[in-house]
Amino acid sequence: MGRTGLQLSLLSYGSWVTFSKQVDDSASDRLMGIAYDNGINFFDNAESYEGGRSEEMMGRVLSKKNWDRTSYCLSSKVFFGLHGKNNKPNQHGLSRKHITEACNQALKRLQTDYLDLYFCHRPDKESPMEEIVWTMNILLQQGKILYWGTSEWSAAEIMEANAVAKELGLIGPAMEQPQYNLFERTKVERDYSPIFRDPGLGLTTWSPLASGLLTGKYNHSIPEGSRLALENYAWLKDRMMQEEKLDKVRQLISVANELGTSVGILSIAWCIHNPNVTTTILGATKAAQLTENLKALEIYPQLTPEIMVAIDDIMGNKP
Ligand SMILES: NC(=O)c1ccc[n+]([C@@H]2O[C@H](COP(=O)([O-])OP(=O)(O)OC[C@H]3O[C@@H](n4cnc5c(N)ncnc54)[C@H](OP(=O)(O)O)[C@@H]3O)[C@@H](O)[C@H]2O)c1
């Protein structure tokens, strides 16, 4: 991962929206089993996912699986708190108080002694960078986390964190977790160039299928039970269900056909084709989805320069 010695599988598995909302313990057990048995060694989570219940579910699954703890990596993220709009002042953000309390609580929910990766889920303008860097380093020293990073920070904020760490003789962020898919590429492909050069961060990218849009499942309607049909996710539906986006997904199908694959697999393969991407975090509510998505590992080496150009021509958003 970036300049670290950590090895993450090219595809990983995360629990946003799904765990404790769409899937129960037995389904999440099956999904994590499929992931692990196919070589996935990184499971992503966050304090805010379903108000902590997503971490609790993952913790229950992991304790039942009893896999060797050294054989996989586990993450959590801090910033949003557990209570959404009902958070009290110190129950969110990146103060030393909230980072420390959130980490201790995540360890309990996930039933683990340490997190391999711990992310600042968003930047926090209210907390001084020195306080954030110091707090993460204290958690590192305590052995509660092994690598710390950021999620959806700007390149300037990441560079500042790195500079502060250097000045204080501390460890800076090792990874960033940005959205990266065929619709969202500017940050990863343009803005982040400085963070890859030096300090050399790795990327654990999210939403490779733009919440499922890039599978083509929404091309004609919103299937019952799918993410965009969920009551509390109308904001996501509004963001995704745009005719211009759907039209591009329809056009991508011809490129996928040429490769003898699906548009979803093509879209995931496109993400991991970028050498700056350490791992792309998959989401899945069904075993068949996860099994299909893993086929991206066979397709990504087949993305020739000609195919990449054909994709760029359709998307029209290459930075
Ligand atoms: N750091 C951050 O701010 C942040 C933000 C978002 C996500 N993440 C992380 O990234 C992970 C992945 O994000 P994501 O869940 O948005 O990924 P995604 O791949 O864009 O969307 C996954 C969803 O698409 C649908 N899907 C997946 N494969 C499919 C297939 N083969 N056929 C049909 N439908 C399929 C499923 O939803 P339905 O079955 O419900 O339709 C699935 O839950 C999250 O779990 C989380 O760990 C991080």
Tab-separated table of C-alpha atoms and ligand atoms in Angstrom:
chain	number	residue	atom	x	y	z
A	1	MET	CA	0.000	0.000	0.000
A	2	GLY	CA	1.757	3.127	-1.225
A	3	ARG	CA	5.175	3.398	0.445
A	4	THR	CA	4.249	1.088	3.317
A	5	GLY	CA	5.096	-2.589	3.603
A	6	LEU	CA	1.417	-3.535	3.843
A	7	GLN	CA	0.013	-5.847	1.170
A	8	LEU	CA	-3.689	-5.432	0.417
A	9	SER	CA	-5.592	-7.580	-2.072
A	10	LEU	CA	-6.459	-5.689	-5.265
A	11	LEU	CA	-10.143	-6.116	-4.445
A	12	SER	CA	-11.512	-5.709	-0.940
A	13	TYR	CA	-14.969	-5.784	0.635
A	14	GLY	CA	-16.872	-3.092	2.553
A	15	SER	CA	-20.127	-2.906	4.463
A	16	TRP	CA	-21.613	0.551	3.765
A	17	VAL	CA	-25.435	0.511	3.391
A	18	THR	CA	-25.445	-3.285	3.307
A	19	PHE	CA	-24.515	-4.678	6.762
A	20	SER	CA	-27.297	-4.326	9.325
A	21	LYS	CA	-29.568	-2.700	6.760
A	22	GLN	CA	-29.904	-4.934	3.708
A	23	VAL	CA	-28.206	-8.107	4.929
A	24	ASP	CA	-28.470	-10.100	8.167
A	25	ASP	CA	-25.781	-12.050	10.060
A	26	SER	CA	-26.110	-15.176	7.969
A	27	ALA	CA	-25.838	-13.303	4.635
A	28	SER	CA	-22.896	-11.187	5.811
A	29	ASP	CA	-21.203	-14.362	7.054
A	30	ARG	CA	-21.640	-15.910	3.594
A	31	LEU	CA	-20.425	-12.769	1.793
A	32	MET	CA	-17.326	-12.353	3.956
A	33	GLY	CA	-16.610	-16.072	3.537
A	34	ILE	CA	-16.726	-15.787	-0.258
A	35	ALA	CA	-14.467	-12.720	-0.106
A	36	TYR	CA	-11.904	-14.358	2.182
A	37	ASP	CA	-11.899	-17.674	0.333
A	38	ASN	CA	-11.157	-15.795	-2.896
A	39	GLY	CA	-8.136	-14.022	-1.468
A	40	ILE	CA	-9.657	-10.753	-0.254
A	41	ASN	CA	-7.651	-9.683	2.790
A	42	PHE	CA	-9.166	-6.290	3.620
A	43	PHE	CA	-12.586	-5.569	5.131
A	44	ASP	CA	-13.685	-1.944	5.342
A	45	ASN	CA	-16.013	-0.396	7.900
A	46	ALA	CA	-16.733	2.882	9.713
A	47	GLU	CA	-18.212	4.135	12.993
A	48	SER	CA	-21.047	5.835	11.123
A	49	TYR	CA	-22.229	2.837	9.077
A	50	GLU	CA	-25.717	2.137	10.435
A	51	GLY	CA	-24.820	3.919	13.669
A	52	GLY	CA	-22.163	1.367	14.645
A	53	ARG	CA	-24.343	-1.680	13.886
A	54	SER	CA	-22.364	-2.465	10.722
A	55	GLU	CA	-19.191	-2.828	12.822
A	56	GLU	CA	-21.059	-4.932	15.370
A	57	MET	CA	-22.247	-7.281	12.616
A	58	MET	CA	-18.765	-7.578	11.112
A	59	GLY	CA	-17.384	-8.211	14.614
A	60	ARG	CA	-19.879	-11.041	15.181
A	61	VAL	CA	-19.052	-12.614	11.804
A	62	LEU	CA	-15.300	-12.372	12.398
A	63	SER	CA	-15.504	-13.831	15.883
A	64	LYS	CA	-17.514	-16.787	14.507
A	65	LYS	CA	-15.171	-17.294	11.552
A	66	ASN	CA	-12.173	-17.425	13.853
A	67	TRP	CA	-9.807	-16.717	10.946
A	68	ASP	CA	-6.182	-16.124	11.885
A	69	ARG	CA	-6.182	-12.406	12.730
A	70	THR	CA	-2.839	-11.987	10.951
A	71	SER	CA	-4.374	-13.175	7.649
A	72	TYR	CA	-6.642	-10.164	7.045
A	73	CYS	CA	-6.843	-6.409	7.568
A	74	LEU	CA	-9.671	-4.511	9.161
A	75	SER	CA	-10.482	-0.815	9.042
A	76	SER	CA	-12.705	1.746	10.635
A	77	LYS	CA	-13.203	5.450	10.077
A	78	VAL	CA	-13.838	8.357	12.382
A	79	PHE	CA	-15.570	11.688	11.804
A	80	PHE	CA	-19.331	11.386	11.347
A	81	GLY	CA	-20.135	9.917	14.771
A	82	LEU	CA	-22.886	7.433	15.538
A	83	HIS	CA	-25.933	9.646	15.801
A	84	GLY	CA	-26.080	11.675	12.594
A	85	LYS	CA	-27.908	14.967	13.184
A	86	ASN	CA	-28.289	14.079	16.869
A	87	ASN	CA	-24.533	13.981	17.562
A	88	LYS	CA	-23.560	16.145	20.522
A	89	PRO	CA	-20.591	18.502	19.965
A	90	ASN	CA	-17.836	16.058	20.899
A	91	GLN	CA	-19.457	13.005	19.336
A	92	HIS	CA	-18.140	13.708	15.848
A	93	GLY	CA	-15.178	15.377	14.144
A	94	LEU	CA	-11.455	14.857	14.609
A	95	SER	CA	-10.719	16.211	18.076
A	96	ARG	CA	-8.408	14.087	20.252
A	97	LYS	CA	-11.457	13.292	22.354
A	98	HIS	CA	-13.611	11.993	19.523
A	99	ILE	CA	-10.860	10.143	17.616
A	100	THR	CA	-9.760	8.360	20.808
A	101	GLU	CA	-13.267	7.479	21.946
A	102	ALA	CA	-14.366	6.408	18.460
A	103	CYS	CA	-11.330	4.152	18.099
A	104	ASN	CA	-11.892	2.482	21.471
A	105	GLN	CA	-15.565	1.936	20.644
A	106	ALA	CA	-14.815	0.582	17.139
A	107	LEU	CA	-12.403	-1.966	18.677
A	108	LYS	CA	-15.192	-3.164	20.973
A	109	ARG	CA	-17.807	-3.339	18.214
A	110	LEU	CA	-15.440	-5.174	15.866
A	111	GLN	CA	-14.241	-7.430	18.734
A	112	THR	CA	-10.594	-6.868	17.875
A	113	ASP	CA	-7.476	-5.584	19.676
A	114	TYR	CA	-6.335	-3.360	16.796
A	115	LEU	CA	-7.398	-1.838	13.489
A	116	ASP	CA	-4.982	-2.357	10.611
A	117	LEU	CA	-6.180	0.838	8.929
A	118	TYR	CA	-7.840	3.824	10.573
A	119	PHE	CA	-9.207	6.670	8.457
A	120	CYS	CA	-10.193	10.261	9.144
A	121	HIS	CA	-13.486	9.909	7.244
A	122	ARG	CA	-13.530	13.590	6.204
A	123	PRO	CA	-11.356	16.646	6.939
A	124	ASP	CA	-12.298	18.661	10.046
A	125	LYS	CA	-11.592	22.354	9.851
A	126	GLU	CA	-12.441	22.732	13.573
A	127	SER	CA	-9.533	20.520	14.712
A	128	PRO	CA	-5.905	21.651	14.367
A	129	MET	CA	-3.792	19.401	12.144
A	130	GLU	CA	-1.231	18.960	14.968
A	131	GLU	CA	-3.970	17.527	17.193
A	132	ILE	CA	-5.110	15.056	14.514
A	133	VAL	CA	-1.581	13.905	13.644
A	134	TRP	CA	-0.588	13.579	17.308
A	135	THR	CA	-3.745	11.644	18.212
A	136	MET	CA	-3.264	9.183	15.367
A	137	ASN	CA	0.361	8.721	16.437
A	138	ILE	CA	-0.664	8.063	20.044
A	139	LEU	CA	-3.059	5.358	18.799
A	140	LEU	CA	-0.206	3.948	16.713
A	141	GLN	CA	2.076	3.916	19.759
A	142	GLN	CA	-0.612	2.202	21.808
A	143	GLY	CA	-0.862	-0.508	19.136
A	144	LYS	CA	-4.562	0.215	18.625
A	145	ILE	CA	-4.056	1.075	14.947
A	146	LEU	CA	-1.297	0.106	12.519
A	147	TYR	CA	-1.701	2.642	9.684
A	148	TRP	CA	-3.663	5.868	9.634
A	149	GLY	CA	-5.053	7.689	6.638
A	150	THR	CA	-7.650	10.041	5.270
A	151	SER	CA	-10.838	9.817	3.247
A	152	GLU	CA	-11.967	12.488	0.812
A	153	TRP	CA	-9.354	14.990	1.950
A	154	SER	CA	-7.965	17.415	-0.604
A	155	ALA	CA	-4.383	16.962	-1.808
A	156	ALA	CA	-3.473	20.172	0.055
A	157	GLU	CA	-4.885	18.824	3.340
A	158	ILE	CA	-3.017	15.540	2.928
A	159	MET	CA	0.216	17.391	2.168
A	160	GLU	CA	-0.311	19.563	5.245
A	161	ALA	CA	-0.817	16.469	7.441
A	162	ASN	CA	2.363	15.011	6.004
A	163	ALA	CA	4.326	18.216	6.571
A	164	VAL	CA	3.102	18.496	10.176
A	165	ALA	CA	4.038	14.863	10.845
A	166	LYS	CA	7.495	15.403	9.375
A	167	GLU	CA	8.066	18.528	11.438
A	168	LEU	CA	7.053	16.741	14.634
A	169	GLY	CA	8.996	13.572	13.821
A	170	LEU	CA	5.718	11.616	13.670
A	171	ILE	CA	4.120	9.212	11.194
A	172	GLY	CA	1.960	10.825	8.514
A	173	PRO	CA	-1.050	9.452	6.645
A	174	ALA	CA	-0.246	6.296	4.657
A	175	MET	CA	-3.407	6.009	2.592
A	176	GLU	CA	-6.394	7.953	1.306
A	177	GLN	CA	-9.869	6.576	0.584
A	178	PRO	CA	-11.507	8.488	-2.279
A	179	GLN	CA	-14.475	7.702	-4.466
A	180	TYR	CA	-13.187	6.376	-7.788
A	181	ASN	CA	-15.265	5.073	-10.657
A	182	LEU	CA	-15.973	5.860	-14.312
A	183	PHE	CA	-18.026	8.921	-13.303
A	184	GLU	CA	-15.668	10.252	-10.595
A	185	ARG	CA	-12.048	10.432	-11.640
A	186	THR	CA	-10.727	13.985	-11.369
A	187	LYS	CA	-9.481	13.739	-7.785
A	188	VAL	CA	-7.615	10.455	-8.278
A	189	GLU	CA	-6.313	11.115	-11.781
A	190	ARG	CA	-5.459	14.827	-11.491
A	191	ASP	CA	-5.641	16.396	-8.021
A	192	TYR	CA	-3.794	13.645	-6.164
A	193	SER	CA	-0.630	13.532	-8.325
A	194	PRO	CA	1.451	15.182	-5.555
A	195	ILE	CA	0.417	12.665	-2.887
A	196	PHE	CA	1.589	9.708	-5.000
A	197	ARG	CA	5.043	11.181	-5.672
A	198	ASP	CA	5.993	12.081	-2.137
A	199	PRO	CA	4.853	11.114	0.534
A	200	GLY	CA	3.622	8.207	-1.619
A	201	LEU	CA	0.161	7.385	-0.268
A	202	GLY	CA	-1.736	4.271	-1.283
A	203	LEU	CA	-5.412	4.420	-2.291
A	204	THR	CA	-8.298	2.274	-1.044
A	205	THR	CA	-10.971	3.488	-3.458
A	206	TRP	CA	-14.759	3.274	-2.972
A	207	SER	CA	-17.962	2.802	-4.987
A	208	PRO	CA	-16.422	1.234	-8.098
A	209	LEU	CA	-19.933	0.662	-9.479
A	210	ALA	CA	-21.315	4.091	-8.498
A	211	SER	CA	-23.664	2.305	-6.071
A	212	GLY	CA	-24.670	-0.226	-8.733
A	213	LEU	CA	-25.426	2.211	-11.569
A	214	LEU	CA	-22.465	0.869	-13.550
A	215	THR	CA	-23.903	-2.651	-13.606
A	216	GLY	CA	-26.688	-1.422	-15.909
A	217	LYS	CA	-29.330	-2.606	-13.392
A	218	TYR	CA	-30.882	0.872	-13.331
A	219	ASN	CA	-30.929	1.392	-17.107
A	220	HIS	CA	-34.683	0.975	-17.387
A	221	SER	CA	-36.114	1.154	-13.870
A	222	ILE	CA	-35.215	0.889	-10.191
A	223	PRO	CA	-35.351	-2.781	-9.159
A	224	GLU	CA	-37.174	-3.498	-5.906
A	225	GLY	CA	-34.802	-4.109	-2.993
A	226	SER	CA	-31.864	-2.413	-4.706
A	227	ARG	CA	-29.865	0.383	-3.051
A	228	LEU	CA	-31.527	3.190	-4.971
A	229	ALA	CA	-34.954	1.884	-3.924
A	230	LEU	CA	-34.095	2.310	-0.214
A	231	GLU	CA	-36.213	4.892	1.555
A	232	ASN	CA	-33.411	6.818	3.289
A	233	TYR	CA	-31.244	6.982	0.185
A	234	ALA	CA	-33.354	9.290	-1.992
A	235	TRP	CA	-30.377	11.699	-2.039
A	236	LEU	CA	-28.271	8.983	-3.666
A	237	LYS	CA	-31.010	8.106	-6.143
A	238	ASP	CA	-31.238	11.780	-7.175
A	239	ARG	CA	-27.480	11.908	-7.655
A	240	MET	CA	-27.348	8.694	-9.676
A	241	MET	CA	-30.560	8.448	-11.691
A	242	GLN	CA	-29.641	11.026	-14.308
A	243	GLU	CA	-30.384	10.357	-17.962
A	244	GLU	CA	-26.914	11.505	-19.027
A	245	LYS	CA	-25.268	8.959	-16.722
A	246	LEU	CA	-27.632	6.148	-17.718
A	247	ASP	CA	-26.953	6.868	-21.380
A	248	LYS	CA	-23.204	6.434	-20.811
A	249	VAL	CA	-23.776	3.133	-19.014
A	250	ARG	CA	-25.831	1.942	-22.017
A	251	GLN	CA	-22.984	2.903	-24.355
A	252	LEU	CA	-20.390	1.122	-22.185
A	253	ILE	CA	-22.232	-2.154	-22.734
A	254	SER	CA	-20.830	-2.374	-26.285
A	255	VAL	CA	-17.242	-2.147	-24.925
A	256	ALA	CA	-18.054	-4.835	-22.358
A	257	ASN	CA	-19.549	-7.034	-25.083
A	258	GLU	CA	-16.355	-6.733	-27.103
A	259	LEU	CA	-14.459	-8.182	-24.126
A	260	GLY	CA	-17.129	-10.808	-23.547
A	261	THR	CA	-17.869	-9.444	-20.084
A	262	SER	CA	-20.501	-7.391	-18.250
A	263	VAL	CA	-20.452	-3.619	-17.878
A	264	GLY	CA	-20.134	-4.022	-14.095
A	265	ILE	CA	-17.050	-6.221	-14.353
A	266	LEU	CA	-15.581	-3.846	-16.936
A	267	SER	CA	-16.154	-0.893	-14.575
A	268	ILE	CA	-14.421	-2.585	-11.633
A	269	ALA	CA	-11.557	-3.769	-13.879
A	270	TRP	CA	-11.144	-0.168	-15.060
A	271	CYS	CA	-10.610	0.981	-11.436
A	272	ILE	CA	-7.933	-1.592	-10.605
A	273	HIS	CA	-6.206	-0.951	-13.923
A	274	ASN	CA	-4.974	2.365	-12.442
A	275	PRO	CA	-1.574	1.598	-10.839
A	276	ASN	CA	-2.119	4.231	-8.140
A	277	VAL	CA	-5.066	2.224	-6.816
A	278	THR	CA	-3.919	-0.125	-4.045
A	279	THR	CA	-7.305	-1.768	-3.618
A	280	THR	CA	-10.846	-1.147	-4.812
A	281	ILE	CA	-13.468	-1.785	-2.161
A	282	LEU	CA	-16.423	-3.781	-3.449
A	283	GLY	CA	-19.927	-3.674	-2.023
A	284	ALA	CA	-22.394	-6.531	-2.468
A	285	THR	CA	-25.702	-7.647	-0.973
A	286	LYS	CA	-25.779	-11.030	-2.671
A	287	ALA	CA	-23.312	-13.877	-3.118
A	288	ALA	CA	-23.853	-13.871	-6.890
A	289	GLN	CA	-22.915	-10.170	-7.096
A	290	LEU	CA	-19.666	-10.675	-5.236
A	291	THR	CA	-18.732	-13.752	-7.248
A	292	GLU	CA	-19.406	-11.873	-10.476
A	293	ASN	CA	-17.463	-8.790	-9.383
A	294	LEU	CA	-14.372	-10.844	-8.571
A	295	LYS	CA	-14.103	-11.638	-12.292
A	296	ALA	CA	-12.684	-8.127	-12.726
A	297	LEU	CA	-9.362	-9.679	-11.716
A	298	GLU	CA	-9.360	-11.669	-14.966
A	299	ILE	CA	-10.499	-8.745	-17.126
A	300	TYR	CA	-8.279	-5.869	-16.006
A	301	PRO	CA	-5.120	-7.170	-17.729
A	302	GLN	CA	-7.152	-7.222	-20.953
A	303	LEU	CA	-7.809	-3.470	-20.928
A	304	THR	CA	-5.625	-2.438	-23.851
A	305	PRO	CA	-4.842	1.216	-24.659
A	306	GLU	CA	-7.469	0.988	-27.457
A	307	ILE	CA	-10.157	-0.168	-25.036
A	308	MET	CA	-9.204	2.553	-22.539
A	309	VAL	CA	-9.570	5.162	-25.306
A	310	ALA	CA	-12.956	3.744	-26.308
A	311	ILE	CA	-14.071	4.067	-22.672
A	312	ASP	CA	-12.703	7.637	-22.421
A	313	ASP	CA	-14.559	8.598	-25.601
A	314	ILE	CA	-17.854	7.427	-24.139
A	315	MET	CA	-17.344	8.970	-20.700
A	316	GLY	CA	-15.882	12.276	-21.953
A	317	ASN	CA	-14.456	13.060	-18.486
A	318	LYS	CA	-10.763	12.146	-18.657
A	319	PRO	CA	-8.940	14.867	-16.692
B	1	LIG	N1	-14.799	6.493	2.579
B	1	LIG	C1	-16.013	6.772	2.179
B	1	LIG	O1	-16.476	7.912	2.289
B	1	LIG	C2	-16.848	5.688	1.557
B	1	LIG	C3	-18.060	6.006	0.957
B	1	LIG	C4	-18.794	4.973	0.384
B	1	LIG	C5	-18.313	3.679	0.412
B	1	LIG	N2	-17.132	3.397	1.032
B	1	LIG	C6	-16.619	2.011	1.118
B	1	LIG	O2	-16.590	1.405	-0.169
B	1	LIG	C7	-17.353	0.216	-0.153
B	1	LIG	C8	-17.943	-0.039	-1.518
B	1	LIG	O3	-18.800	1.045	-1.881
B	1	LIG	P1	-20.198	0.756	-2.571
B	1	LIG	O4	-20.962	-0.246	-1.773
B	1	LIG	O5	-20.834	2.059	-2.871
B	1	LIG	O6	-19.691	0.016	-3.927
B	1	LIG	P2	-20.380	-0.113	-5.343
B	1	LIG	O7	-19.694	-1.249	-6.008
B	1	LIG	O8	-20.397	1.177	-6.069
B	1	LIG	O9	-21.904	-0.498	-5.034
B	1	LIG	C9	-22.208	-1.731	-4.424
B	1	LIG	C10	-23.690	-2.040	-4.577
B	1	LIG	O10	-24.034	-2.215	-5.962
B	1	LIG	C11	-24.897	-3.344	-6.114
B	1	LIG	N3	-24.145	-4.375	-6.843
B	1	LIG	C12	-22.856	-4.767	-6.633
B	1	LIG	N4	-22.484	-5.720	-7.506
B	1	LIG	C13	-23.552	-5.944	-8.300
B	1	LIG	C14	-23.771	-6.818	-9.379
B	1	LIG	N5	-22.816	-7.637	-9.822
B	1	LIG	N6	-24.991	-6.786	-9.987
B	1	LIG	C15	-25.961	-5.953	-9.558
B	1	LIG	N7	-25.823	-5.113	-8.524
B	1	LIG	C16	-24.616	-5.096	-7.887
B	1	LIG	C17	-25.265	-3.800	-4.683
B	1	LIG	O11	-26.373	-3.048	-4.203
B	1	LIG	P3	-27.909	-3.558	-4.255
B	1	LIG	O12	-27.923	-5.043	-4.290
B	1	LIG	O13	-28.510	-2.990	-3.019
B	1	LIG	O14	-28.503	-2.916	-5.454
B	1	LIG	C18	-24.030	-3.349	-3.914
B	1	LIG	O15	-24.254	-3.200	-2.530
B	1	LIG	C19	-18.353	0.442	0.990
B	1	LIG	O16	-18.904	-0.741	1.511
B	1	LIG	C20	-17.489	1.141	1.998
B	1	LIG	O17	-16.691	0.194	2.685
B	1	LIG	C21	-16.392	4.386	1.586
